[in-house]
Tab-separated table of C-alpha atoms in Angstrom:
chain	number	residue	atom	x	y	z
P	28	UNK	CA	-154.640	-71.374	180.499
P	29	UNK	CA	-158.124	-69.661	180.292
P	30	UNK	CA	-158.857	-69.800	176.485
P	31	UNK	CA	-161.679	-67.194	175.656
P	32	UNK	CA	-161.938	-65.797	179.414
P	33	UNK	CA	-161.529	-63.114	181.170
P	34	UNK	CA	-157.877	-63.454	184.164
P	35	UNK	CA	-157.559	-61.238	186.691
P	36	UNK	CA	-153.839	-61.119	188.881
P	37	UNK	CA	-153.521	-59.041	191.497
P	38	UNK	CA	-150.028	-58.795	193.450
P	39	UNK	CA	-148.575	-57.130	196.298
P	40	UNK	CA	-145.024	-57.107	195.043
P	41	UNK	CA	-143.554	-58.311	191.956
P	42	UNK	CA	-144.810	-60.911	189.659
P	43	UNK	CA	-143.076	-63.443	187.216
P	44	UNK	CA	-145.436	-66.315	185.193
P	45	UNK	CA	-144.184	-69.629	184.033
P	46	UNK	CA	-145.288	-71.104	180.958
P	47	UNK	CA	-148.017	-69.314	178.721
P	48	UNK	CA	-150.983	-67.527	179.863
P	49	UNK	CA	-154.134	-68.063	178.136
P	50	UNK	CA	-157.312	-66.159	177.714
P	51	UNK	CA	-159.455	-63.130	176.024
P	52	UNK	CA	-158.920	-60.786	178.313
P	53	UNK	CA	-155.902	-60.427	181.466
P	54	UNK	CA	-156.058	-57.841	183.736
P	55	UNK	CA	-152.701	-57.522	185.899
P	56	UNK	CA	-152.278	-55.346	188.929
P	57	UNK	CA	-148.580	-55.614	190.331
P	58	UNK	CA	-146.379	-53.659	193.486
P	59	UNK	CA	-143.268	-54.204	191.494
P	60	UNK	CA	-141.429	-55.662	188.375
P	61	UNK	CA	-144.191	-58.147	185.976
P	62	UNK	CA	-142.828	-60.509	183.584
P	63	UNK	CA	-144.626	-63.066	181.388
P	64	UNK	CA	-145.189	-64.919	178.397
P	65	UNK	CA	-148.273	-65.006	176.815
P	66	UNK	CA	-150.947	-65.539	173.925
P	67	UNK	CA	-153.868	-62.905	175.181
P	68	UNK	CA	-155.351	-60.901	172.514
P	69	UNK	CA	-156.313	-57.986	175.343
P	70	UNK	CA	-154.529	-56.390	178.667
P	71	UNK	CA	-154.914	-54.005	180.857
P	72	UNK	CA	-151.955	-53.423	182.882
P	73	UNK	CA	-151.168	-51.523	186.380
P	74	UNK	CA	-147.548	-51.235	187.869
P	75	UNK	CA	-147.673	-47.768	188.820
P	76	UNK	CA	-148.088	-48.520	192.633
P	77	UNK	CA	-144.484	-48.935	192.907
P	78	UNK	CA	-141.730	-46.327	191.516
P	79	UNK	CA	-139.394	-48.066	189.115
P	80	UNK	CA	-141.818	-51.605	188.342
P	81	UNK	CA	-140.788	-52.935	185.124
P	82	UNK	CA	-142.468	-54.976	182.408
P	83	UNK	CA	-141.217	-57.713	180.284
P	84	UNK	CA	-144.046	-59.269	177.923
P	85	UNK	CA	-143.065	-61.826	175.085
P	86	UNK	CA	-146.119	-62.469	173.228
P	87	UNK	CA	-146.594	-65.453	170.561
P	88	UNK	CA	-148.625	-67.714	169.133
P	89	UNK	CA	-148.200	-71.632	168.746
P	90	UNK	CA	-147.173	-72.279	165.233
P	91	UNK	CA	-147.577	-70.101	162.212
P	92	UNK	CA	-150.088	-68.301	163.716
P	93	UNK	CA	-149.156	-64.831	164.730
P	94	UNK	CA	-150.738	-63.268	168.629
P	95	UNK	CA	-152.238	-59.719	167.824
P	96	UNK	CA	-152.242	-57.825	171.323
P	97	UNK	CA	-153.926	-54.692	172.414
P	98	UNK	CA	-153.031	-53.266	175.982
P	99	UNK	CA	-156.213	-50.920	176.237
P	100	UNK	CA	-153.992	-49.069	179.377
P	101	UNK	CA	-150.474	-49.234	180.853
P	102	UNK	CA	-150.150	-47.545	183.673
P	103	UNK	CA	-146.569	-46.751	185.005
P	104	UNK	CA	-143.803	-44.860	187.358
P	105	UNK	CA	-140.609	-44.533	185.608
P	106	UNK	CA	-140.398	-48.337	184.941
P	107	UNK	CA	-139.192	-50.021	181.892
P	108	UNK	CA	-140.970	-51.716	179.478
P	109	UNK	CA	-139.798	-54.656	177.033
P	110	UNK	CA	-142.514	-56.208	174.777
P	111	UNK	CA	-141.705	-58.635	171.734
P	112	UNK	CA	-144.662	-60.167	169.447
P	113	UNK	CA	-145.137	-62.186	166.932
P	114	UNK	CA	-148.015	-59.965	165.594
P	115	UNK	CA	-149.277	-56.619	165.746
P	116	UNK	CA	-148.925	-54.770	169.004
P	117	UNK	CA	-151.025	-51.889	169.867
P	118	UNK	CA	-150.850	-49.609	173.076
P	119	UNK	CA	-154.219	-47.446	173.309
P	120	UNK	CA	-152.614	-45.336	176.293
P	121	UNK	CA	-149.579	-45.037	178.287
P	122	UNK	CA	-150.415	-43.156	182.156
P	123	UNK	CA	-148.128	-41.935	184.227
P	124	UNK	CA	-144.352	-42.129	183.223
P	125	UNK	CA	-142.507	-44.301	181.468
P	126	UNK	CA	-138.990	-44.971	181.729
P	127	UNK	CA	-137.494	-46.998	178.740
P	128	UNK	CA	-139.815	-48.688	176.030
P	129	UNK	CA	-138.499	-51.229	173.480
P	130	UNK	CA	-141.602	-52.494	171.432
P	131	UNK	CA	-140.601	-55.415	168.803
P	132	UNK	CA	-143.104	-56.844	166.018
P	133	UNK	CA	-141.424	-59.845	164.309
P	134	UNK	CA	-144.524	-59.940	162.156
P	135	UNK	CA	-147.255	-56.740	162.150
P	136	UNK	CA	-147.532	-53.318	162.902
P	137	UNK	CA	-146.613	-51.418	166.235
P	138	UNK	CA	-148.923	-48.723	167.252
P	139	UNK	CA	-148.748	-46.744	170.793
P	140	UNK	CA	-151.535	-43.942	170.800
P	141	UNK	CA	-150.655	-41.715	173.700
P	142	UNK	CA	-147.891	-41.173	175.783
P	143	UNK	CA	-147.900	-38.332	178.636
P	144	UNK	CA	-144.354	-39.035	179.451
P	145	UNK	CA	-141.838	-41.267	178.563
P	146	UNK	CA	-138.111	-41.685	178.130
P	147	UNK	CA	-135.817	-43.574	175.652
P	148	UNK	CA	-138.189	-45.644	173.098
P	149	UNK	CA	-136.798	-48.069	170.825
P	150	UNK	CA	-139.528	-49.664	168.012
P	151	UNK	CA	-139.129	-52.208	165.640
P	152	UNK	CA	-142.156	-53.966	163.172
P	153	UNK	CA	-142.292	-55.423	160.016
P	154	UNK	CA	-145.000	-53.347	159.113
P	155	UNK	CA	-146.324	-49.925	159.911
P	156	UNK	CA	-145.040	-47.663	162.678
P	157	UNK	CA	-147.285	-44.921	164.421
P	158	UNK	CA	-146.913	-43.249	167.146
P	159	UNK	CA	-149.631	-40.960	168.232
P	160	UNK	CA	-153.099	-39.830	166.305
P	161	UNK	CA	-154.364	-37.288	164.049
P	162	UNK	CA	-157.656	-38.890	163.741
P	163	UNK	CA	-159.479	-35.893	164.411
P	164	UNK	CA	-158.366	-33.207	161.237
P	165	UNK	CA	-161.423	-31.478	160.949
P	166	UNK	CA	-163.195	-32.188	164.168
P	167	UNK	CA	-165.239	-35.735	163.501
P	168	UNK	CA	-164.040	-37.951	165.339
P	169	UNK	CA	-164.656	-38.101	169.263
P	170	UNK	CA	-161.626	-38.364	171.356
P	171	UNK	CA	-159.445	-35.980	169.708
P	172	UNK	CA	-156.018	-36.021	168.463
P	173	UNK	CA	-153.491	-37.970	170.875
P	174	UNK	CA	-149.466	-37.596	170.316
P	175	UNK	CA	-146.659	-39.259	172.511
P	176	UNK	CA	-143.702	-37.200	174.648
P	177	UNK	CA	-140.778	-39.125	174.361
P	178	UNK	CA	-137.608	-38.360	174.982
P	179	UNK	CA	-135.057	-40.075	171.995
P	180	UNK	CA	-136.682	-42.332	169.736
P	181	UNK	CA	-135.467	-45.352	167.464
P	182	UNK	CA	-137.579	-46.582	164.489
P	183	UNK	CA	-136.622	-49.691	162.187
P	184	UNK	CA	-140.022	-50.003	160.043
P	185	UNK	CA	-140.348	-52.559	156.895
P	186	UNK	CA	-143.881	-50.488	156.463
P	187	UNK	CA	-145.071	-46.274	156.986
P	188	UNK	CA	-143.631	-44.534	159.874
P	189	UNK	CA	-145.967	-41.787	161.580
P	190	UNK	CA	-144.838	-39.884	164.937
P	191	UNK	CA	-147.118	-37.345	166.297
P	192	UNK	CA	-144.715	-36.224	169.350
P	193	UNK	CA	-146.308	-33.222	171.928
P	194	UNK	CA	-142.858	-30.876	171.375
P	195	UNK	CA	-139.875	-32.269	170.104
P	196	UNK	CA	-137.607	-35.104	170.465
P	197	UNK	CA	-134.182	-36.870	169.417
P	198	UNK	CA	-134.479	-39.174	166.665
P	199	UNK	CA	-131.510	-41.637	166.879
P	200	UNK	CA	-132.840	-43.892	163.991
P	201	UNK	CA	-135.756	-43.954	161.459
């Protein structure tokens, strides 16, 4: 427990947390399969070390209160990913490739901005769905548009649904 600071973890293999972490900011480095529960409004995220490390988040917040969280990077090889929140759940970027990606918002939106490479994704919110950016229409914006490669995709959405995917995929479910 950290409250409004910044954690750093750095493993050699893989890395399972007890309890709830705590703070503004976690930073997690791991050679191998990283599961936790936590209550961190900000992550940055590194399992690509290792071929096949997966990642199991279940995010909440004490209460009523719902646990926004932001993963500014996840970096991957081919490993899984399972994340369930309580609020809304954004992924700025996805490196490397990602195997299998179930994303559930029991209360918010779901947003994953770019994906180079990724396999079977599964997504469920209560709110809005969007997958990818077209930010940048006519130019303004710096950073351009972003879009996600995914192989099948499965949407349940109580809000808008937006996909931006690089060249074509199977839709299972929207």
């Amino acid at each position: 427990r950290s409250g409004a600071a910044a954690v750093t973890l750095t493993a050699g293999n893989g890395l399972t947390l007890g309890g709830t972490i705590t703070a503004g900011q976690l930073n997690v480095t791991a050679g191998g399969d990283l599961s936790m529960t936590t209550n961190v409004p900000s992550m940055s995220i590194d399992l690509d070390n290792v071929p096949f490390s997966d990642l199991s988040i279940k995010q909440e917040a004490p209460g009523a209160t719902k646990a926004p969280l932001t993963i500014s990077t996840l970096s991957l090889n081919q490993g899984n990913v399972t994340i369930v929140g309580d609020g809304d759940i954004t992924i700025n970027e996805i490196t490397g490739t990602a195997g299998n990606v179930r994303i559930v918002s029991t209360g918010g939106n779901v947003t994953i901005k770019k994906v180079p490479s990724g396999g079977n994704f599964s997504i469920e919110a209560t709110g809005d769905v969007v997958l990818g950016n077209r930010a940048d229409w006519f130019g303004a914006v710096v950073g351009g548009d972003t879009s996600v490669e995914v192989d099948r995709l499965s949407i349940v959405a109580g809000g808008l649904i937006r996909v931006y995917e690089s060249n074509g995929l199977i839709a299972d479910a929207l």
